[in-house]
Coordinates of C-alpha atoms and ligand atoms in Angstrom, one line a residue:
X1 CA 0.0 0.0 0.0
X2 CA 1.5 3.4 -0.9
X3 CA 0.5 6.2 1.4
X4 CA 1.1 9.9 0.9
X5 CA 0.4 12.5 3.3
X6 CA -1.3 9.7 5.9
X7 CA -3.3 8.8 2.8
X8 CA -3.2 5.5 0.6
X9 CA -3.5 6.4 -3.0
X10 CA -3.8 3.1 -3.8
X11 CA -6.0 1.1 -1.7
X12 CA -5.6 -3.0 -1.8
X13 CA -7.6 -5.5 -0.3
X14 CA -7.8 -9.1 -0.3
X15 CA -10.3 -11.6 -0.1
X16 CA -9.7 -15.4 -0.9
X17 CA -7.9 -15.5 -4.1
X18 CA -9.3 -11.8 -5.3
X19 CA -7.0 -9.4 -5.3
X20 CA -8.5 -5.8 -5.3
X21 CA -6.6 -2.6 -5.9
X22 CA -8.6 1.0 -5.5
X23 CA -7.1 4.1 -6.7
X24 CA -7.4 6.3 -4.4
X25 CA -7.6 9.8 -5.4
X26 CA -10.9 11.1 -5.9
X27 CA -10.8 14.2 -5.6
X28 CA -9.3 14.5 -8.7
X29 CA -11.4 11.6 -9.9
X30 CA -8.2 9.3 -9.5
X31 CA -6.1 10.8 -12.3
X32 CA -2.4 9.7 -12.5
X33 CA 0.3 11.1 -10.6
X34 CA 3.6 9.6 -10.1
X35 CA 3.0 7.8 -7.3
X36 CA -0.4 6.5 -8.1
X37 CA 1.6 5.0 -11.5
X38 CA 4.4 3.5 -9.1
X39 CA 1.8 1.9 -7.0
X40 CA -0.2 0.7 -9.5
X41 CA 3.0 -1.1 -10.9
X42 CA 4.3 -2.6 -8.1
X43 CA 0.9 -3.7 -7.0
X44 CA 0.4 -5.8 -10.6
X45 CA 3.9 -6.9 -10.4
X46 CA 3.7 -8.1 -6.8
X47 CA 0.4 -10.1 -8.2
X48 CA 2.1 -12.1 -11.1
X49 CA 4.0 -13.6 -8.1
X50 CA 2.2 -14.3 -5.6
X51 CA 0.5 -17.3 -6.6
X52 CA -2.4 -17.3 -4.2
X53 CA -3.6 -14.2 -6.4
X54 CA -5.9 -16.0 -9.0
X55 CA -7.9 -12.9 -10.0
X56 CA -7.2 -9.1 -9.7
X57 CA -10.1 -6.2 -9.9
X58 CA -9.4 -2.9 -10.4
X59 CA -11.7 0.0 -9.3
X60 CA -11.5 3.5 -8.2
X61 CA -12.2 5.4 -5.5
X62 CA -15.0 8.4 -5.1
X63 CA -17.4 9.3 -8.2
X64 CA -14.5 8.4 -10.7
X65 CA -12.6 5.7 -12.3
X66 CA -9.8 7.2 -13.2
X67 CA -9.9 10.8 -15.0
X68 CA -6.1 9.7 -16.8
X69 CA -2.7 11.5 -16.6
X70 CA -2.7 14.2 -13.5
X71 CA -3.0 17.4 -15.7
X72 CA -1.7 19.4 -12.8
X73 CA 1.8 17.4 -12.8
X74 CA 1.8 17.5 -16.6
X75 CA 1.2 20.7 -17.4
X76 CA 4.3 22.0 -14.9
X77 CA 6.3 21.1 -18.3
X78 CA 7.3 24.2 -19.4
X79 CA 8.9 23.8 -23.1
X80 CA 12.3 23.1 -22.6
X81 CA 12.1 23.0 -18.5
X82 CA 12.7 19.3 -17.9
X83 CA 16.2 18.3 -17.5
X84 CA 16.9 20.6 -20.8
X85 CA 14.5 18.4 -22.9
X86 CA 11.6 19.8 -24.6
X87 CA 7.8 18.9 -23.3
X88 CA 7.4 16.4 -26.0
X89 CA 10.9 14.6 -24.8
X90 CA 9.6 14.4 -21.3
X91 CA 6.0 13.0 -22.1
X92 CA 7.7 10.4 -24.0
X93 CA 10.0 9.2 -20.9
X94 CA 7.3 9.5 -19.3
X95 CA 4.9 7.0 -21.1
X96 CA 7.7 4.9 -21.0
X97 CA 8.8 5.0 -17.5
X98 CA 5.7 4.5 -16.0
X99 CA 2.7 3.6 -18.6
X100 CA 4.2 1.1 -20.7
X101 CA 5.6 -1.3 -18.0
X102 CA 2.1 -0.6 -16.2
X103 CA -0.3 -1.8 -19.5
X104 CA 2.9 -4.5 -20.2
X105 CA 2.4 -5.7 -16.9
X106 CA -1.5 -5.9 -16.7
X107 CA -1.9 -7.5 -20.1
X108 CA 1.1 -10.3 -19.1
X109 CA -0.2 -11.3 -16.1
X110 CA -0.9 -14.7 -16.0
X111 CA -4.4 -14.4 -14.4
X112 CA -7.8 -12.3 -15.5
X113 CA -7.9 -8.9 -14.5
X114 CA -11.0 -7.2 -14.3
X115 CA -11.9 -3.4 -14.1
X116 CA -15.0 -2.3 -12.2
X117 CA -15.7 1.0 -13.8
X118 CA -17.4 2.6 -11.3
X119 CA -17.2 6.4 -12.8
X120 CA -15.9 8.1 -15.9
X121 CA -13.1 6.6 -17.4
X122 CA -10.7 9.4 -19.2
X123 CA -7.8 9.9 -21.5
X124 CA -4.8 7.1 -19.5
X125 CA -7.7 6.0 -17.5
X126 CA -9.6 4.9 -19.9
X127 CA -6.8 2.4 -21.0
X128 CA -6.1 1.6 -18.1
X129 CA -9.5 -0.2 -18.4
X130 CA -9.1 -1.2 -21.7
X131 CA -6.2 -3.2 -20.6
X132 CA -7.7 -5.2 -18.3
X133 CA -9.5 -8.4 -19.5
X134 CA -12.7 -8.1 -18.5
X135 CA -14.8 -4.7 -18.0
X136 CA -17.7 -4.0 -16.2
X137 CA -19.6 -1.0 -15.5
X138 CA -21.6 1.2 -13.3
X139 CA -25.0 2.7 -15.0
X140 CA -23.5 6.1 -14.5
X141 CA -19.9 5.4 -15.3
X142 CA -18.7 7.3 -18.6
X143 CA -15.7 6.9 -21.2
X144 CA -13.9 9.5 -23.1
X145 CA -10.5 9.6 -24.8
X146 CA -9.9 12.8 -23.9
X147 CA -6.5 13.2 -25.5
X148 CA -7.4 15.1 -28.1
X149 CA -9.5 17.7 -25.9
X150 CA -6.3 18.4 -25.0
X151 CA -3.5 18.2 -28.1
X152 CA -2.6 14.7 -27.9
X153 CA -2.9 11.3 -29.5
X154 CA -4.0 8.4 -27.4
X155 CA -2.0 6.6 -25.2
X156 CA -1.1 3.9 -22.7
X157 CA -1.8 1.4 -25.2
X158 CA -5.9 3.2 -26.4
X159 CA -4.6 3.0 -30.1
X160 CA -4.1 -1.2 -29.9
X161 CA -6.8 -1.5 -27.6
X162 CA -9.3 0.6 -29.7
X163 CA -9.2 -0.9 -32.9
X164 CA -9.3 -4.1 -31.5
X165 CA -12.3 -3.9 -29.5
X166 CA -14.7 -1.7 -31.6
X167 CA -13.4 -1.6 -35.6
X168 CA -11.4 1.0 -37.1
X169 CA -14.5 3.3 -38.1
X170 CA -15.6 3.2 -33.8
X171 CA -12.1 3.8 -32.9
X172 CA -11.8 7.0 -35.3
X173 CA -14.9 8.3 -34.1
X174 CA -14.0 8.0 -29.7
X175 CA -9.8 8.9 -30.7
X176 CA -11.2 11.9 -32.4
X177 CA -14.1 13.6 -30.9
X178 CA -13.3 12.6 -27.4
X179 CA -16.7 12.7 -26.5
X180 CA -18.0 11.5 -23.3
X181 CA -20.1 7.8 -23.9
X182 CA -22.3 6.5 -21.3
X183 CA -22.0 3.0 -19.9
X184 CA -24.8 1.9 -22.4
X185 CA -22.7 3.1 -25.4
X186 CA -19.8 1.7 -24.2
X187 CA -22.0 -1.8 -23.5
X188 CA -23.2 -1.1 -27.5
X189 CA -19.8 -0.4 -29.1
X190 CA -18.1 -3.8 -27.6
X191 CA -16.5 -1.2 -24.9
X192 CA -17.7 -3.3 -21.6
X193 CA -19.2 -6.9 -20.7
X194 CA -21.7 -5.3 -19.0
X195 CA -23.6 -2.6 -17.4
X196 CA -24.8 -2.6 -13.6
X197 CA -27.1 -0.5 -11.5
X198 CA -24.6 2.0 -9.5
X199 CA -25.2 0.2 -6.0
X200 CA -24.4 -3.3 -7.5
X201 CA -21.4 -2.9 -9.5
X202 CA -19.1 -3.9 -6.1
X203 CA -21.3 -7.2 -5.6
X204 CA -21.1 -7.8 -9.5
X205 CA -17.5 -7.5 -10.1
X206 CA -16.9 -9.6 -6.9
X207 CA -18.8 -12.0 -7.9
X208 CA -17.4 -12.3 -11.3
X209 CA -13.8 -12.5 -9.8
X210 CA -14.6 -14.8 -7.2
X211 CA -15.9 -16.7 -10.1
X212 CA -12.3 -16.3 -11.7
X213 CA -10.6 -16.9 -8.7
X214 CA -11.7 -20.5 -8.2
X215 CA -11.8 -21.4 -12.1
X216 CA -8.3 -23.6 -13.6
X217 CA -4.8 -22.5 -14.3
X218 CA -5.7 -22.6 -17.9
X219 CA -7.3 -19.2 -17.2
X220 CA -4.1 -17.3 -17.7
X221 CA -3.2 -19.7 -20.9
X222 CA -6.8 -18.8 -22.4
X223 CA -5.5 -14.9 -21.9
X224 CA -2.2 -15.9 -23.5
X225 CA -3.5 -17.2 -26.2
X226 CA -7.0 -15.0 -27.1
X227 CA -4.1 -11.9 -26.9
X228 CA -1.2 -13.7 -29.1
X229 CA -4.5 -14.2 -31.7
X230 CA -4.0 -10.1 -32.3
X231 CA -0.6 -10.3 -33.7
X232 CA -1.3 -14.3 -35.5
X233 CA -1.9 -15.7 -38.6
X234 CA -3.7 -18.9 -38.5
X235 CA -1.0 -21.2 -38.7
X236 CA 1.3 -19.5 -35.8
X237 CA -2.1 -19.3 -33.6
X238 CA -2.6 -23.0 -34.1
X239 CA 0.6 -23.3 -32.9
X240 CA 0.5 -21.3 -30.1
X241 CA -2.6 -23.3 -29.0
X242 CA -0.7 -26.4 -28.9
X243 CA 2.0 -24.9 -27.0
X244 CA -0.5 -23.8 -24.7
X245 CA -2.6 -27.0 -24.6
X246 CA 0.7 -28.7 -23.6
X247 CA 1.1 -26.7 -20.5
X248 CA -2.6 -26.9 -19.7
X249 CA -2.3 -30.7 -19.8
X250 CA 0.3 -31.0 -17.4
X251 CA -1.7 -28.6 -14.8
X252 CA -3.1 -30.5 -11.3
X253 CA -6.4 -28.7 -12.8
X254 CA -6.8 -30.6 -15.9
X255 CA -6.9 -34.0 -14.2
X256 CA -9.3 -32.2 -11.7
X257 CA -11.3 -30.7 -14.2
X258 CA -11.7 -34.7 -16.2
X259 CA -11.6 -36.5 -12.7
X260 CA -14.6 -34.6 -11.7
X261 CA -16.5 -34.7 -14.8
X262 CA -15.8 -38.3 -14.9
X263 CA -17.1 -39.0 -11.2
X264 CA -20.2 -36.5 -11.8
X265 CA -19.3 -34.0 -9.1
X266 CA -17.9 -29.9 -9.2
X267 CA -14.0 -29.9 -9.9
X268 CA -12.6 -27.7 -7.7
X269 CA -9.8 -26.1 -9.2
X270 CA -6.6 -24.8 -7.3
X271 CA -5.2 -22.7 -10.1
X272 CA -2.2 -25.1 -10.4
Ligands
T3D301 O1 3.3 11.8 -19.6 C1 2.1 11.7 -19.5 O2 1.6 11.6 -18.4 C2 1.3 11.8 -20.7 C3 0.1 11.0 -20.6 C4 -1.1 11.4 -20.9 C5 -2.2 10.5 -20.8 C6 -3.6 11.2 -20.6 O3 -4.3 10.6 -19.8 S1 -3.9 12.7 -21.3 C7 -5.6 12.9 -20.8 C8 -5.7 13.5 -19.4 N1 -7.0 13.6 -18.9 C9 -7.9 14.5 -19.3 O4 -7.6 15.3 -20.2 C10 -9.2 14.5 -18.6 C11 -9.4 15.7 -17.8 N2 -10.6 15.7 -17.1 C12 -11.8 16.0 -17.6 O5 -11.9 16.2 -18.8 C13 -13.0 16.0 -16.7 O6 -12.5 16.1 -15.4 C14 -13.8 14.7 -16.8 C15 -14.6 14.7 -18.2 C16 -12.9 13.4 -16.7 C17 -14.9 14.6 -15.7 O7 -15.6 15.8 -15.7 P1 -16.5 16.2 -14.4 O8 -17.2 17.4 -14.8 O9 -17.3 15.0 -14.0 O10 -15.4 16.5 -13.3 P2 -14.5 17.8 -13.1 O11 -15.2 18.8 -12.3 O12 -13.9 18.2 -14.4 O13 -13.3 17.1 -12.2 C18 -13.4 17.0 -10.8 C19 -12.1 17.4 -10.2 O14 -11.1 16.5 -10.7 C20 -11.7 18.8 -10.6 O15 -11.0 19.4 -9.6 P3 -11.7 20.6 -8.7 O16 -12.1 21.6 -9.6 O17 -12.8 19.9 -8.0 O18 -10.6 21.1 -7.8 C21 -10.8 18.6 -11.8 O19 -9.9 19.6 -12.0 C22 -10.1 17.3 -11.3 N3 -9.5 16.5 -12.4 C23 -10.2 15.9 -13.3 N4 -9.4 15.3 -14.2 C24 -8.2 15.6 -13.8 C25 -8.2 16.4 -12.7 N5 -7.1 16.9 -12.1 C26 -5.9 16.6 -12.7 N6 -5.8 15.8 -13.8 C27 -6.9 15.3 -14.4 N7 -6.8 14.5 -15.5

């Protein structure tokens, strides 16, 4: 837990094999300072291993999500005013400093991630959720890829994600308006897996997780290989899925998984 000024920006809580992290922020609806991004990263690399983790939500604090990059700590970058480099020089080692091992880390982790969007989801923040695995939503959360409201191009991984999950023409349209979509929209466009009354979005995304958290090792293969399928062409993604199916057959869970369906009963799965 990372604490600044007797306050945890980052909230994380455990229960059973759920692992979930808050940002904790709101007042400024979560954005991203430095140590929010350095908490956030630790947090998801301490995850990958600890292997009594099995399924990680991530959530935010207050009325927001997470509103994307701090604008206040950005926009102290005068030109020129950051270690002699230019604005453009410093947004860059920033993005790579703390963004790309952040998404890199979120989308490697070997188990599912899921974001419970409970409020508007902006600019960074708004892939933040997009790099998770699985997203739900609150009625009134909101999206926007604000970037452009601003002068910038999408990032933290929004111009892979985008595409990916809504077409080119969608992906245009949200890089390049940045207008604000409701949950429903988002539910519409491919965005989210689904849309929640406000009050039940905690009980929803824990009950999807715990779901998670008890289902096979072959959970963080599936991942592996749906996200491999991006970059593939049929014959390397048929090989990846018998790389994968390899490992999966040599997991504790497989013979749990046959042994119970065998013997008519529930497997349980330990995620091994
Ligand atoms: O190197 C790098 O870091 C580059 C990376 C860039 C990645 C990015 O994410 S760029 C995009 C950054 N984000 C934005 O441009 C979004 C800015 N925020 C907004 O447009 C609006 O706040 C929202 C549409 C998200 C929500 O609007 P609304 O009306 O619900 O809330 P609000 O009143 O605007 O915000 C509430 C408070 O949060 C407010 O503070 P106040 O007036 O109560 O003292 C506002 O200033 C603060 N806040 C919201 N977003 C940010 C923020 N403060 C700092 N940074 C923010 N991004």
């Amino acid at each position: 837990m990372t604490t600044v000024a007797g306050r945890a920006v980052l909230d994380v809580g455990r229960d059973g094999g759920v692992l979930t992290l808050t940002m904790n922020r709101p007042d400024v609806l979560n954005s991203l300072d430095d140590e929010l991004l350095s908490a956030l990263l630790a947090a998801f690399s301490a995850a990958a291993s600890d292997s009594a983790v099995r399924c990680v939500v991530l959530t935010g604090a207050g009325r927001g999500f997470c509103a994307g990059a701090d604008l206040s700590q950005v926009s102290g970058l005068g030109p020129g005013s950051v270690d002699g480099r230019g604005v453009g020089a410093a947004l860059r080692a920033h993005l790579q400093e703390h963004y790309r091992p952040l998404i890199s880390v979120i989308r490697s982790l070997d188990k599912p991630v899921v974001a419970a969007v409970n409020g508007v989801a902006a600019g960074a923040g708004m892939s933040l959720a997009l790099a998770c695995d699985l997203r739900v939503a609150a009625e009134s959360a909101s999206f926007l890829q604000a970037f452009v409201r601003i002068g910038l191009v999408p990032d933290a991984g929004s111009t892979y994600f985008l595409p990916r999950l809504v077409g080119m023409g969608k992906a245009m349209e949200l890089a390049m308006l940045g207008d604000r979509i409701s949950a429903a929209d988002a539910l519409a466009a491919g965005l989210v897996n689904a849309v929640v009354p406000d009050a039940e979005l905690p009980s929803a995304a824990g009950a999807l997780a715990a779901r998670l958290a008890t289902g096979p090792r072959s959970l963080g293969l599936i991942k592996r290989a749906l996200y491999a399928s991006l970059d593939s062409d049929l014959p390397a993604q048929l090989a990846v899925e018998e790389d994968l199916q390899a490992q999966a057959g040599d997991t504790a869970d497989f013979t749990e998984g046959v042994t119970a369906f065998l013997s008519k009963r529930p497997p349980h799965f330990k995620g091994r």
